């Protein structure tokens, strides 16, 4: 967990692959508790620390997570996420090239709770939710492609499912058709940038996540994008 932005109302951290944002049936300590402990120690706070979870990242994904430090910020951020006022940019590494360098994907996703997996359909079916994203290829290597994704909806495993449905499973994502896992158990998906108007101060907030550490492929592909 790496804090990247913090003020009285919000804190934005960089999540490592393998960390869970909120507690689940595994019983592993979630990122929310790690951040609470960080705040408690940094500010010598007695008793319980307030921390609101406003969105999540899948466990094997790297990148930015926003937490609310006050109830006022939590209420406003929840509404901003719901209304699409928080803009998230993701980077994904795929082995297969998309059919076009950029485009919009629209699918209907059905979530299978038992499998913890979503399935894409070309038209509306029972229990489906509409999923829309924009993508563009921003770098290539000999064998891989770096795709930038902007979500227009927020569905379960949306990027993983929609890219795989396009024939571009994310590197390391066995659940959605990648041929092999990454050595560290991660998938090559990074919540790279988050942009929004601060819910209290009304300042423009833009935060970029660092690249996954000790990964030559990420560094090589990103070097073609980052000057």
PDB file of C-alpha atoms in Angstrom, residues 91-100 105 135-149 159-160 162-173 176 178-179 182 187-190 217-218 221:
ATOM      1  CA  UNK A  91      -3.849   0.034 -18.740  1.00  0.00           C
ATOM      2  CA  UNK A  92      -3.974  -3.597 -19.800  1.00  0.00           C
ATOM      3  CA  UNK A  93      -1.364  -5.806 -21.450  1.00  0.00           C
ATOM      4  CA  UNK A  94      -2.662  -8.364 -23.958  1.00  0.00           C
ATOM      5  CA  UNK A  95      -0.940 -10.888 -26.188  1.00  0.00           C
ATOM      6  CA  UNK A  96      -3.473 -10.575 -29.002  1.00  0.00           C
ATOM      7  CA  UNK A  97      -3.963  -7.318 -30.863  1.00  0.00           C
ATOM      8  CA  UNK A  98      -7.486  -5.840 -30.981  1.00  0.00           C
ATOM      9  CA  UNK A  99      -9.193  -5.843 -34.390  1.00  0.00           C
ATOM     10  CA  UNK A 100      -8.892  -2.033 -34.475  1.00  0.00           C
ATOM     11  CA  UNK A 105     -17.096  -2.033 -26.825  1.00  0.00           C
ATOM     12  CA  UNK A 135     -10.162   1.491 -25.673  1.00  0.00           C
ATOM     13  CA  UNK A 136      -7.110   2.415 -27.698  1.00  0.00           C
ATOM     14  CA  UNK A 137      -3.784   0.702 -28.244  1.00  0.00           C
ATOM     15  CA  UNK A 138      -1.026   2.992 -26.948  1.00  0.00           C
ATOM     16  CA  UNK A 139       2.102   0.807 -27.307  1.00  0.00           C
ATOM     17  CA  UNK A 140       3.360  -2.439 -28.851  1.00  0.00           C
ATOM     18  CA  UNK A 141       6.262  -4.795 -28.294  1.00  0.00           C
ATOM     19  CA  UNK A 142       7.201  -7.822 -30.386  1.00  0.00           C
ATOM     20  CA  UNK A 143       4.683 -10.009 -28.576  1.00  0.00           C
ATOM     21  CA  UNK A 144       2.404  -7.784 -26.492  1.00  0.00           C
ATOM     22  CA  UNK A 145       0.131  -4.753 -26.727  1.00  0.00           C
ATOM     23  CA  UNK A 146      -0.605  -2.039 -24.165  1.00  0.00           C
ATOM     24  CA  UNK A 147      -4.252  -0.988 -24.247  1.00  0.00           C
ATOM     25  CA  UNK A 148      -5.666   2.093 -22.524  1.00  0.00           C
ATOM     26  CA  UNK A 149      -9.242   1.644 -21.321  1.00  0.00           C
ATOM     27  CA  UNK A 159     -12.565  -4.832 -18.516  1.00  0.00           C
ATOM     28  CA  UNK A 160     -11.423  -8.430 -18.078  1.00  0.00           C
ATOM     29  CA  UNK A 162     -15.030  -7.363 -22.468  1.00  0.00           C
ATOM     30  CA  UNK A 163     -11.397  -7.487 -23.626  1.00  0.00           C
ATOM     31  CA  UNK A 164     -11.460 -11.295 -23.495  1.00  0.00           C
ATOM     32  CA  UNK A 165     -14.708 -11.312 -25.457  1.00  0.00           C
ATOM     33  CA  UNK A 166     -12.938  -9.213 -28.107  1.00  0.00           C
ATOM     34  CA  UNK A 167     -10.244 -11.911 -28.300  1.00  0.00           C
ATOM     35  CA  UNK A 168      -7.737 -10.016 -26.134  1.00  0.00           C
ATOM     36  CA  UNK A 169      -7.564 -11.762 -22.760  1.00  0.00           C
ATOM     37  CA  UNK A 170      -5.405  -9.823 -20.308  1.00  0.00           C
ATOM     38  CA  UNK A 171      -1.973 -11.334 -19.722  1.00  0.00           C
ATOM     39  CA  UNK A 172      -2.066 -13.683 -16.722  1.00  0.00           C
ATOM     40  CA  UNK A 173      -5.877 -13.728 -16.468  1.00  0.00           C
ATOM     41  CA  UNK A 176     -10.849 -15.131 -18.816  1.00  0.00           C
ATOM     42  CA  UNK A 178      -5.115 -16.265 -20.815  1.00  0.00           C
ATOM     43  CA  UNK A 179      -2.964 -19.338 -21.571  1.00  0.00           C
ATOM     44  CA  UNK A 182       1.857 -14.433 -14.245  1.00  0.00           C
ATOM     45  CA  UNK A 187      -3.025 -10.062 -13.974  1.00  0.00           C
ATOM     46  CA  UNK A 188      -1.542  -7.359 -16.213  1.00  0.00           C
ATOM     47  CA  UNK A 189      -4.219  -4.765 -15.493  1.00  0.00           C
ATOM     48  CA  UNK A 190      -3.423  -1.439 -13.825  1.00  0.00           C
ATOM     49  CA  UNK A 217       7.398  -5.829 -19.702  1.00  0.00           C
ATOM     50  CA  UNK A 218       5.422  -3.053 -18.006  1.00  0.00           C
ATOM     51  CA  UNK A 221       5.669  -0.892 -22.924  1.00  0.00           C
TER      52      UNK A 221
END
